[in-house]
Tab-separated table of C-alpha atoms in Angstrom:
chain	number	residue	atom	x	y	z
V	1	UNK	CA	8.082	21.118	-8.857
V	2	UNK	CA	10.948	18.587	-7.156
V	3	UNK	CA	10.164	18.012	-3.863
V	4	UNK	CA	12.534	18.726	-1.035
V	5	UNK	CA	14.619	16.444	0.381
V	6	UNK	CA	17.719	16.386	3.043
V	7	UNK	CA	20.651	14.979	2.470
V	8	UNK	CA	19.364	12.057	4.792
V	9	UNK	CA	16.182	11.753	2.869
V	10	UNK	CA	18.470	11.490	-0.217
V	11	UNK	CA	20.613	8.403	1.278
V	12	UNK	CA	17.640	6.755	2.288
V	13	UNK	CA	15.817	7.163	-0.666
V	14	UNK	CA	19.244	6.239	-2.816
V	15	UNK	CA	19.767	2.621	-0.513
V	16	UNK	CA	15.848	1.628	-0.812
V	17	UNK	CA	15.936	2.382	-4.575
V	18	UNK	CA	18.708	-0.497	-4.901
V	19	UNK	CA	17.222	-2.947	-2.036
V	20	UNK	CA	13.345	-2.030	-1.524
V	21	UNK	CA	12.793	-3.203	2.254
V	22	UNK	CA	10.899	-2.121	5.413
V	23	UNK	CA	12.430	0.798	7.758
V	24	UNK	CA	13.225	-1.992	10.490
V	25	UNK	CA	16.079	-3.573	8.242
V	26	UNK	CA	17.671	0.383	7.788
V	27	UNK	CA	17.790	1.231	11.515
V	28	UNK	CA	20.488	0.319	12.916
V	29	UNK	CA	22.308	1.794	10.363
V	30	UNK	CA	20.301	5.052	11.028
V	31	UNK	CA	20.864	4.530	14.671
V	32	UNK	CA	24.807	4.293	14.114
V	33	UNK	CA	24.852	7.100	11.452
V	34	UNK	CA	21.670	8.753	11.629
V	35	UNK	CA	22.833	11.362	8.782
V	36	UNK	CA	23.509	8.463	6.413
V	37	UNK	CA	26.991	9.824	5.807
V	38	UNK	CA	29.929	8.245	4.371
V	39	UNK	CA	27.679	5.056	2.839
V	40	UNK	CA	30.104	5.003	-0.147
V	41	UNK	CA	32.895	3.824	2.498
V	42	UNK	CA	31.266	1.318	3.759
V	43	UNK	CA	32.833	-2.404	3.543
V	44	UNK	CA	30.769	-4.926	1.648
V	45	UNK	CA	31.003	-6.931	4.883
V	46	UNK	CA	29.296	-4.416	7.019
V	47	UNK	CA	26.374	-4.943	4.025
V	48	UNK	CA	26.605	-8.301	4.266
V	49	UNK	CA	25.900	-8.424	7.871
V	50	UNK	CA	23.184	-5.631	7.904
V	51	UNK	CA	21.071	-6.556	5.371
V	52	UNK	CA	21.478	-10.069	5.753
V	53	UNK	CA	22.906	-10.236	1.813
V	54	UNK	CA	25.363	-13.060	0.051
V	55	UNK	CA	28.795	-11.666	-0.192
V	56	UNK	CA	28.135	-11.345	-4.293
V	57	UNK	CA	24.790	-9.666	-3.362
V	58	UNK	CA	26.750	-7.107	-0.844
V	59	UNK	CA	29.457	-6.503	-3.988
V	60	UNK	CA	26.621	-5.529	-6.252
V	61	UNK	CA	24.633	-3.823	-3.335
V	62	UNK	CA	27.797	-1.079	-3.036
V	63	UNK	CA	28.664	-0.893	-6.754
V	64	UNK	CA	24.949	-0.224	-7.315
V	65	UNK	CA	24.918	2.546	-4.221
V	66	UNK	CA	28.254	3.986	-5.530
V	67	UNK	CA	26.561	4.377	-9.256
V	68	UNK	CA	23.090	6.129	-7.592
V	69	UNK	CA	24.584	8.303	-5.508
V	70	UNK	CA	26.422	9.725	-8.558
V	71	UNK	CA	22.248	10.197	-10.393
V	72	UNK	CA	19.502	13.478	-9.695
V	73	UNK	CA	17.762	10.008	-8.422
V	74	UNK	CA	14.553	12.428	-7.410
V	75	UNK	CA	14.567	14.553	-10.564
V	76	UNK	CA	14.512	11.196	-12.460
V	77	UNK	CA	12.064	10.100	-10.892
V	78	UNK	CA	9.457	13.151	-10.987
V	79	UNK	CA	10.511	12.908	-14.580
V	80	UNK	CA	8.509	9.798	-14.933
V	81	UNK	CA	5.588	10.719	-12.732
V	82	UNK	CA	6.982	9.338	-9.609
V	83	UNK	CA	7.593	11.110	-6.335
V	84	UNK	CA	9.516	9.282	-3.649
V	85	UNK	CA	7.971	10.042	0.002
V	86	UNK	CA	10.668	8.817	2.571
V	87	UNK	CA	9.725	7.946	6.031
V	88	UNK	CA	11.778	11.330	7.139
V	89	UNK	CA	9.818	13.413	5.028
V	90	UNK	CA	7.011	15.508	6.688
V	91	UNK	CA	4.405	14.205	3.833
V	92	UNK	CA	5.105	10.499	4.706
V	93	UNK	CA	1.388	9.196	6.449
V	94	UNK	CA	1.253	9.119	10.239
V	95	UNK	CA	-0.711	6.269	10.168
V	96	UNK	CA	2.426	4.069	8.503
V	97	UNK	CA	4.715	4.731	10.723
V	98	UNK	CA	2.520	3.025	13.400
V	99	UNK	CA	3.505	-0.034	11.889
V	100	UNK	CA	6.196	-2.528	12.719
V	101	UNK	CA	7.358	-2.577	9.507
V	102	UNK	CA	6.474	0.431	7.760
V	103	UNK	CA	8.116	1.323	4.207
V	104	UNK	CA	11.375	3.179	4.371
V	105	UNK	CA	9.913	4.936	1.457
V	106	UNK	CA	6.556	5.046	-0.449
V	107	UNK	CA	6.269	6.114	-4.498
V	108	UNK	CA	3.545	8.067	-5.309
V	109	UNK	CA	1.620	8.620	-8.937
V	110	UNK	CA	-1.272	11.038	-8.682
V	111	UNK	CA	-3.030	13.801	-5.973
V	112	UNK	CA	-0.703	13.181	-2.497
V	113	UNK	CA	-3.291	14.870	-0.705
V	114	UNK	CA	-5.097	11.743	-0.407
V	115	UNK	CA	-2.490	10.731	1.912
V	116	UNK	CA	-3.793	13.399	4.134
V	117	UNK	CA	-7.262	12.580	4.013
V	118	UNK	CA	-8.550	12.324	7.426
V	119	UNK	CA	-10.569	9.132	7.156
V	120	UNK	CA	-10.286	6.323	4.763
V	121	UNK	CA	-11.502	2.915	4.622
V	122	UNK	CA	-10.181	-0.080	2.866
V	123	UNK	CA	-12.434	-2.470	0.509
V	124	UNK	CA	-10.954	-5.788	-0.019
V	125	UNK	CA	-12.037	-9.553	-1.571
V	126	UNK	CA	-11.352	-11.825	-3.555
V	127	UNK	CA	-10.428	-11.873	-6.805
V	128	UNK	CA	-13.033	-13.882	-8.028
V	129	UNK	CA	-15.904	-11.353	-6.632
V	130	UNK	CA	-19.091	-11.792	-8.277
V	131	UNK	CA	-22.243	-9.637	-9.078
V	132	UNK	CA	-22.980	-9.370	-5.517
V	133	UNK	CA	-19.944	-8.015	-4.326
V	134	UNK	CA	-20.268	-4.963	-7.025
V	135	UNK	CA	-23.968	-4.937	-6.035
V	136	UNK	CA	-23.051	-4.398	-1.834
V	137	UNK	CA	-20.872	-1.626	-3.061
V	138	UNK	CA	-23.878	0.285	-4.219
V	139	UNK	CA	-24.929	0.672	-0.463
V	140	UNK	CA	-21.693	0.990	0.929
V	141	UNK	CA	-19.692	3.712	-0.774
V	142	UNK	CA	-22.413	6.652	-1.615
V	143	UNK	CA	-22.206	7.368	2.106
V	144	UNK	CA	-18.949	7.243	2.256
V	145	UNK	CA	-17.929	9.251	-0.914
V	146	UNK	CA	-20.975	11.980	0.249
V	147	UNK	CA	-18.186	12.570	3.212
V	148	UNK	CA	-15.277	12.934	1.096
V	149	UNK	CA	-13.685	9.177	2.750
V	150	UNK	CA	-10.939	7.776	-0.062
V	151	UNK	CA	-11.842	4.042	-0.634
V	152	UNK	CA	-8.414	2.066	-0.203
V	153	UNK	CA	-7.868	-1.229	-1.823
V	154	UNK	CA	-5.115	-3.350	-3.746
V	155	UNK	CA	-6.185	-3.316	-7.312
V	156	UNK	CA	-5.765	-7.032	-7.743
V	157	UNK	CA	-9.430	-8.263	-10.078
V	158	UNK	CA	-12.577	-9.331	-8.551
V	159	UNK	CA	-13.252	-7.063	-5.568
V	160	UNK	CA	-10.670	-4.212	-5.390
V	161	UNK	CA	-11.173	-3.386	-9.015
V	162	UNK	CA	-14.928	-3.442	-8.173
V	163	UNK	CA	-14.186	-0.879	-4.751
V	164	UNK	CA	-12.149	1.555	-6.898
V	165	UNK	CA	-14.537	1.454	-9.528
V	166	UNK	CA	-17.533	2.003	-7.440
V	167	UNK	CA	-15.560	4.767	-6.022
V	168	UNK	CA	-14.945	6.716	-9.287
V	169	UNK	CA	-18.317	5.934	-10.491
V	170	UNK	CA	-20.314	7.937	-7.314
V	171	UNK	CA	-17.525	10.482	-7.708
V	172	UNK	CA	-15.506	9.604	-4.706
V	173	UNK	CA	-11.861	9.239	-4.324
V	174	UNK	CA	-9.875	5.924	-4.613
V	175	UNK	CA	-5.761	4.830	-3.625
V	176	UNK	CA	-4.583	1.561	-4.852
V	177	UNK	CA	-2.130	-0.095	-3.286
V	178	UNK	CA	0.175	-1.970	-5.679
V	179	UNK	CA	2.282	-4.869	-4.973
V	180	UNK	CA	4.852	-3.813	-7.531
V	181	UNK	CA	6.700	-0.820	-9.316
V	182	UNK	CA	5.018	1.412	-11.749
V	183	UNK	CA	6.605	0.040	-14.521
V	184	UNK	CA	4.854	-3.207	-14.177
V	185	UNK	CA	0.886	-3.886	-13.498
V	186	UNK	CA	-0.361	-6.880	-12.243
V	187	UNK	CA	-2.872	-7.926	-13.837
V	188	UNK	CA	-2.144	-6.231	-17.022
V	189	UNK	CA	-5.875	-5.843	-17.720
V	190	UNK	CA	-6.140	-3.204	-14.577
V	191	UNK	CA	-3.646	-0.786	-16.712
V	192	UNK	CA	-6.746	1.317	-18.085
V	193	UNK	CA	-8.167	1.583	-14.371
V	194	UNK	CA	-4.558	2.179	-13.047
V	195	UNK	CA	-4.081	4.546	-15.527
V	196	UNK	CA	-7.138	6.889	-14.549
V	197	UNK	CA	-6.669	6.509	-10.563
V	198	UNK	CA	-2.912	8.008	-11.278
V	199	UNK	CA	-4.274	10.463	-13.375
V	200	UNK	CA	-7.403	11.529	-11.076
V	201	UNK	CA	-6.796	9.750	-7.906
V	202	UNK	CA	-3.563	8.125	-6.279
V	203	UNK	CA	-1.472	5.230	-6.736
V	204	UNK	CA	1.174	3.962	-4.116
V	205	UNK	CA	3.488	1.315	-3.790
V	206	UNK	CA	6.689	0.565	-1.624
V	207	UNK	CA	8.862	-0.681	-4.481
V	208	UNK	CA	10.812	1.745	-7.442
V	209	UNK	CA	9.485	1.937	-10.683
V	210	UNK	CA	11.532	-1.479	-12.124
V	211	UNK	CA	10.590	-3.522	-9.305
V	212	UNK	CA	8.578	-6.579	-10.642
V	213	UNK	CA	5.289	-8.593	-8.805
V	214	UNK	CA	6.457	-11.387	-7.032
V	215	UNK	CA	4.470	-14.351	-4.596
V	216	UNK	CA	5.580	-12.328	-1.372
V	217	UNK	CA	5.149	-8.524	-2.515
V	218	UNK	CA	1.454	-8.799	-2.178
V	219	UNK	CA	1.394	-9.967	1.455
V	220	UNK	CA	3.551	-7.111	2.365
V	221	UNK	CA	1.329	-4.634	0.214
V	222	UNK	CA	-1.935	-5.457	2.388
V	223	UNK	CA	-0.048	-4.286	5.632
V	224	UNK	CA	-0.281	-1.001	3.695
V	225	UNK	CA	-4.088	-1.270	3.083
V	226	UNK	CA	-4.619	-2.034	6.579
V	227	UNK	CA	-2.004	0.678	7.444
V	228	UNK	CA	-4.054	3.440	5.653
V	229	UNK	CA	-7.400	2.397	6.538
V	230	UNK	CA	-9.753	3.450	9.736
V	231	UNK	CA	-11.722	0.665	8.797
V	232	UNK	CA	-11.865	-2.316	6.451
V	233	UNK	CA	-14.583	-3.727	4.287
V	234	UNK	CA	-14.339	-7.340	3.489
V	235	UNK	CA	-17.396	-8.003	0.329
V	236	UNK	CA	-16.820	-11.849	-0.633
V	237	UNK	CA	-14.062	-14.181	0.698
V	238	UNK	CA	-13.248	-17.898	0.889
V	239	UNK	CA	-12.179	-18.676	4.410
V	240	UNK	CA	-8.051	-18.867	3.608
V	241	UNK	CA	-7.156	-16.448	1.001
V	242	UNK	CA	-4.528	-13.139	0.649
V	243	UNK	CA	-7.843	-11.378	1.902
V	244	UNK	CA	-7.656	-12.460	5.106
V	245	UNK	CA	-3.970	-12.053	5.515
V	246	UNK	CA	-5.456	-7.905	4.590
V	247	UNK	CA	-7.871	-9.030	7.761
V	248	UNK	CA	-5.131	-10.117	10.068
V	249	UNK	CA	-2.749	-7.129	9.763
V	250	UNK	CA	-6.058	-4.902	10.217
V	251	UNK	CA	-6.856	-6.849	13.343
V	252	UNK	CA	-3.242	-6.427	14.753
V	253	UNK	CA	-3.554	-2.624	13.586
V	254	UNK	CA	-6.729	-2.472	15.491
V	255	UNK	CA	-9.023	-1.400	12.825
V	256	UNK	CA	-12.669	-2.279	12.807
V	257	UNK	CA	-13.280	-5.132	10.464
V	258	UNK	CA	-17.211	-4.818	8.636
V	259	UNK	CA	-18.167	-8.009	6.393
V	260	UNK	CA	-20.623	-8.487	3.971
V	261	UNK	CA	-22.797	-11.470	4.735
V	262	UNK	CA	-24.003	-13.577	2.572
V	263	UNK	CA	-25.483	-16.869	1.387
V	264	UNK	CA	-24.618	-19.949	3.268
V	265	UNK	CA	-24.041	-22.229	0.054
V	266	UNK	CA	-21.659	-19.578	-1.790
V	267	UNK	CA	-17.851	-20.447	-0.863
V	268	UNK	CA	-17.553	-16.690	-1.244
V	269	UNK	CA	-19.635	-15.774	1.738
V	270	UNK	CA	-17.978	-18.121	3.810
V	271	UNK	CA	-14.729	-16.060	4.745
V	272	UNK	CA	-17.085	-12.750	5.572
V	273	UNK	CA	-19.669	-14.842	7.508
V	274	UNK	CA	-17.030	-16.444	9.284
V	275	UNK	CA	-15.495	-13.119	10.084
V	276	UNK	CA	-18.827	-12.018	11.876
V	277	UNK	CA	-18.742	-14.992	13.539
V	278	UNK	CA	-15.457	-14.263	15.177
V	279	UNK	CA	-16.893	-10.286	15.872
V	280	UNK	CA	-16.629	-8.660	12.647
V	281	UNK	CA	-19.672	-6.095	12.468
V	282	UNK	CA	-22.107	-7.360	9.235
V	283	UNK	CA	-22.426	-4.829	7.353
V	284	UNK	CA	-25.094	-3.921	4.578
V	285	UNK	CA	-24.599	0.293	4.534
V	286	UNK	CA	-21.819	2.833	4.298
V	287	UNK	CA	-24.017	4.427	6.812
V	288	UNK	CA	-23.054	1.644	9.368
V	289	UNK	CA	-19.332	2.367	8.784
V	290	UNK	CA	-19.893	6.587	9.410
V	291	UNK	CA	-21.745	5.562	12.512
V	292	UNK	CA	-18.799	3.761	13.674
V	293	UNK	CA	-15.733	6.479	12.532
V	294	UNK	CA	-17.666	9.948	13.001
């Protein structure tokens, strides 16, 4: 069934589609036309000024408006799995438009619902996660799957793949977070996993379908973890890594931050143990993390 959308939620939807960016960059068009009418008149210069675009980029930007407008964008989408939740629409999550930056829209593949879950917590590390990381995940999701919590994480390898796994396994509920559109996965060995959470579970990302990975879009996609999350897990970590750029939007979010310690000879320890050093809670039970939210 197509979701409904206003005429707003259609011009918002139809500029992020072309030029995938945070709300922030959108509102003071919204602010001088918050119905979003007219768009097609407007000069490539006013484009060029707004959205900060080359003059070429600004000609392409209104050809490529110009052509979408004219497409069932939505239908096309939900044709392909996809359902576009714009920051207008009542399903859009409270909890991202606390952000500064939160996305003007979010694509969804799989149960929505889970963006209506009333707790969830985020399980991050690094991508290079070992035996122990998949091993602390044994204590720490049971308790949180027995209370129906989604586990949030970025389905990058090493740790997230481990959290969403564990997740599945004890019969919880999962979201992954991609950095990228649908059409792409990064890494391509996660597309059997990625496969079965949008099938089963959820899958979200900021960026339409033919949006590729790039350097920057996975910094931006951990503002989203954090944004979800009640609380974040952090299982094994070197001390500068994308995980702790996860840690740093959670801490301006003001989540809790839990951290798996570990041995003071593995590299991979050091980012958690440093964390509890700083005031992280250590954390060695899901139990610890219900005690803290409930």
């Amino acid at each position: 069934m197509t979701m409904q959308f206003t005429i707003q939620q259609k011009k918002l939807l139809s500029l992020h589609y072309i030029h995938p960016v945070p709300f922030h960059r959108f509102q003071v068009l919204i602010e001088e036309n918050p119905a979003l009418e007219k768009l097609e008149t407007y000069s490539t210069e006013y484009w060029t000024r707004l959205l900060n675009l080359p003059k070429e980029k600004a000609v392409q930007f209104t050809e490529r408006y110009k052509e979408i407008e004219r497409l069932p964008l939505v239908e096309l989408l939900e044709k392909v799995n996809c359902s576009p939740i714009t920051i207008f629409h009542r399903n859009y999550p409270e909890e991202l438009k606390q952000l500064y930056d939160p996305p003007a829209v979010i694509y969804c593949m799989g149960n929505e619902k889970l963006l209506r879950s009333r707790l969830r917590v985020g399980i991050i590390g690094s991508r290079q996660a070992t035996y122990y990381s998949k091993k602390a995940l044994d204590f720490i999701v049971p308790p949180l799957v027995d209370r129906n919590i989604p586990i949030v994480s970025g389905l990058a390898a090493g740790a997230d793949t481990m959290a969403h796994q564990a997740a599945m396994d004890f019969g919880g509920e999962t979201i992954g977070v991609l950095g990228h559109g649908f059409s792409h996965m990064y890494p391509k060995k996660n597309m059997k996993i990625a496969q079965e959470i949008a099938k089963n579970h959820l899958l979200i990302t900021e960026y339409p379908p033919y949006f590729s990975p790039a350097k920057w879009t996975f910094p931006m996609r951990n503002r989203i973890i954090s944004g979800l999350s009640n609380a974040l897990v952090i299982t094994e970590s070197v001390e500068r890594s994308g995980t702790m750029s996860t840690v740093e939007h959670a801490l301006d979010h003001g989540k809790e931050i839990f951290a798996v310690p570990g041995a003071i000879d593995s590299p991979l320890s050091a980012g958690p143990n440093k964390l509890i050093d700083e005031g992280a809670k250590p954390l060695w039970s899901g139990f610890q993390i219900l005690d803290s939210l409930l």
